[in-house]
């Protein structure tokens, strides 16, 4: 699943995000969602989230539970 729709993402889900400094390379960081930071229902570059470890980025891939 991709991370462009806010209702697909819930706290506690495992996701891959792109951090701000990795946007040029597209390097993905895996983690568990703590907070959803994007308020709109969708975003073309992915919903912005904060992971449990404090890193912030846009969701590129959601892992099934």
PDB file of C-alpha atoms in Angstrom:
ATOM      1  CA  UNK A   1       0.000   0.000   0.000  1.00  0.00           C
ATOM      2  CA  UNK A   2       1.242   3.492  -0.696  1.00  0.00           C
ATOM      3  CA  UNK A   3       1.195   6.309   1.835  1.00  0.00           C
ATOM      4  CA  UNK A   4      -0.677   9.034  -0.057  1.00  0.00           C
ATOM      5  CA  UNK A   5      -4.022   8.607   1.775  1.00  0.00           C
ATOM      6  CA  UNK A   6      -4.248   9.571   5.443  1.00  0.00           C
ATOM      7  CA  UNK A   7      -6.958   7.009   6.275  1.00  0.00           C
ATOM      8  CA  UNK A   8      -4.595   4.136   5.284  1.00  0.00           C
ATOM      9  CA  UNK A   9      -2.156   5.043   8.081  1.00  0.00           C
ATOM     10  CA  UNK A  10      -2.659   4.507  11.812  1.00  0.00           C
ATOM     11  CA  UNK A  11      -0.310   4.857  14.809  1.00  0.00           C
ATOM     12  CA  UNK A  12       1.482   1.574  15.469  1.00  0.00           C
ATOM     13  CA  UNK A  13       1.770   0.562  11.786  1.00  0.00           C
ATOM     14  CA  UNK A  14       5.133  -0.357  10.279  1.00  0.00           C
ATOM     15  CA  UNK A  15       6.044   1.887   7.338  1.00  0.00           C
ATOM     16  CA  UNK A  16       8.911   3.024   5.120  1.00  0.00           C
ATOM     17  CA  UNK A  17       9.427   6.791   5.036  1.00  0.00           C
ATOM     18  CA  UNK A  18      11.708   9.182   3.157  1.00  0.00           C
ATOM     19  CA  UNK A  19      13.438  11.642   5.481  1.00  0.00           C
ATOM     20  CA  UNK A  20      13.862  15.264   4.320  1.00  0.00           C
ATOM     21  CA  UNK A  21      17.628  14.826   3.840  1.00  0.00           C
ATOM     22  CA  UNK A  22      17.066  11.608   1.823  1.00  0.00           C
ATOM     23  CA  UNK A  23      14.537  13.044  -0.670  1.00  0.00           C
ATOM     24  CA  UNK A  24      17.144  13.397  -3.447  1.00  0.00           C
ATOM     25  CA  UNK A  25      18.396   9.809  -3.108  1.00  0.00           C
ATOM     26  CA  UNK A  26      15.057   8.228  -2.210  1.00  0.00           C
ATOM     27  CA  UNK A  27      16.651   6.265   0.667  1.00  0.00           C
ATOM     28  CA  UNK A  28      13.920   4.665   2.787  1.00  0.00           C
ATOM     29  CA  UNK A  29      13.837   4.434   6.585  1.00  0.00           C
ATOM     30  CA  UNK A  30      11.663   1.784   8.250  1.00  0.00           C
ATOM     31  CA  UNK A  31       9.875   2.400  11.517  1.00  0.00           C
ATOM     32  CA  UNK A  32       6.646   2.395  13.504  1.00  0.00           C
ATOM     33  CA  UNK A  33       4.222   5.338  13.218  1.00  0.00           C
ATOM     34  CA  UNK A  34       3.788   7.413  16.390  1.00  0.00           C
ATOM     35  CA  UNK A  35       1.939  10.509  15.056  1.00  0.00           C
ATOM     36  CA  UNK A  36       0.353  11.622  11.775  1.00  0.00           C
ATOM     37  CA  UNK A  37       1.504  15.168  10.958  1.00  0.00           C
ATOM     38  CA  UNK A  38      -0.341  15.804   7.661  1.00  0.00           C
ATOM     39  CA  UNK A  39      -3.874  17.064   8.331  1.00  0.00           C
ATOM     40  CA  UNK A  40      -5.265  16.819   4.778  1.00  0.00           C
ATOM     41  CA  UNK A  41      -6.890  13.512   3.677  1.00  0.00           C
ATOM     42  CA  UNK A  42      -4.226  12.916   1.006  1.00  0.00           C
ATOM     43  CA  UNK A  43      -0.871  14.234  -0.202  1.00  0.00           C
ATOM     44  CA  UNK A  44       0.826  13.465  -3.556  1.00  0.00           C
ATOM     45  CA  UNK A  45       4.267  12.949  -1.936  1.00  0.00           C
ATOM     46  CA  UNK A  46       3.000  10.860   0.974  1.00  0.00           C
ATOM     47  CA  UNK A  47       1.510  11.587   4.380  1.00  0.00           C
ATOM     48  CA  UNK A  48       4.030  13.089   6.801  1.00  0.00           C
ATOM     49  CA  UNK A  49       4.469  11.080  10.011  1.00  0.00           C
ATOM     50  CA  UNK A  50       6.655  10.963  13.127  1.00  0.00           C
ATOM     51  CA  UNK A  51       8.104   7.552  13.947  1.00  0.00           C
ATOM     52  CA  UNK A  52       8.464   6.095  17.467  1.00  0.00           C
ATOM     53  CA  UNK A  53      12.177   7.094  17.426  1.00  0.00           C
ATOM     54  CA  UNK A  54      11.326  10.736  16.593  1.00  0.00           C
ATOM     55  CA  UNK A  55      12.287  10.768  12.897  1.00  0.00           C
ATOM     56  CA  UNK A  56       9.917  12.664  10.581  1.00  0.00           C
ATOM     57  CA  UNK A  57       9.277  11.877   6.931  1.00  0.00           C
ATOM     58  CA  UNK A  58       6.733  11.063   4.251  1.00  0.00           C
ATOM     59  CA  UNK A  59       5.281   7.548   4.004  1.00  0.00           C
ATOM     60  CA  UNK A  60       6.250   5.668   0.827  1.00  0.00           C
ATOM     61  CA  UNK A  61       5.188   2.121   1.767  1.00  0.00           C
ATOM     62  CA  UNK A  62       2.884   0.577   4.374  1.00  0.00           C
ATOM     63  CA  UNK A  63       3.487  -2.982   5.598  1.00  0.00           C
ATOM     64  CA  UNK A  64       0.483  -5.234   6.223  1.00  0.00           C
ATOM     65  CA  UNK A  65      -0.175  -6.012   9.870  1.00  0.00           C
TER      66      UNK A  65
END
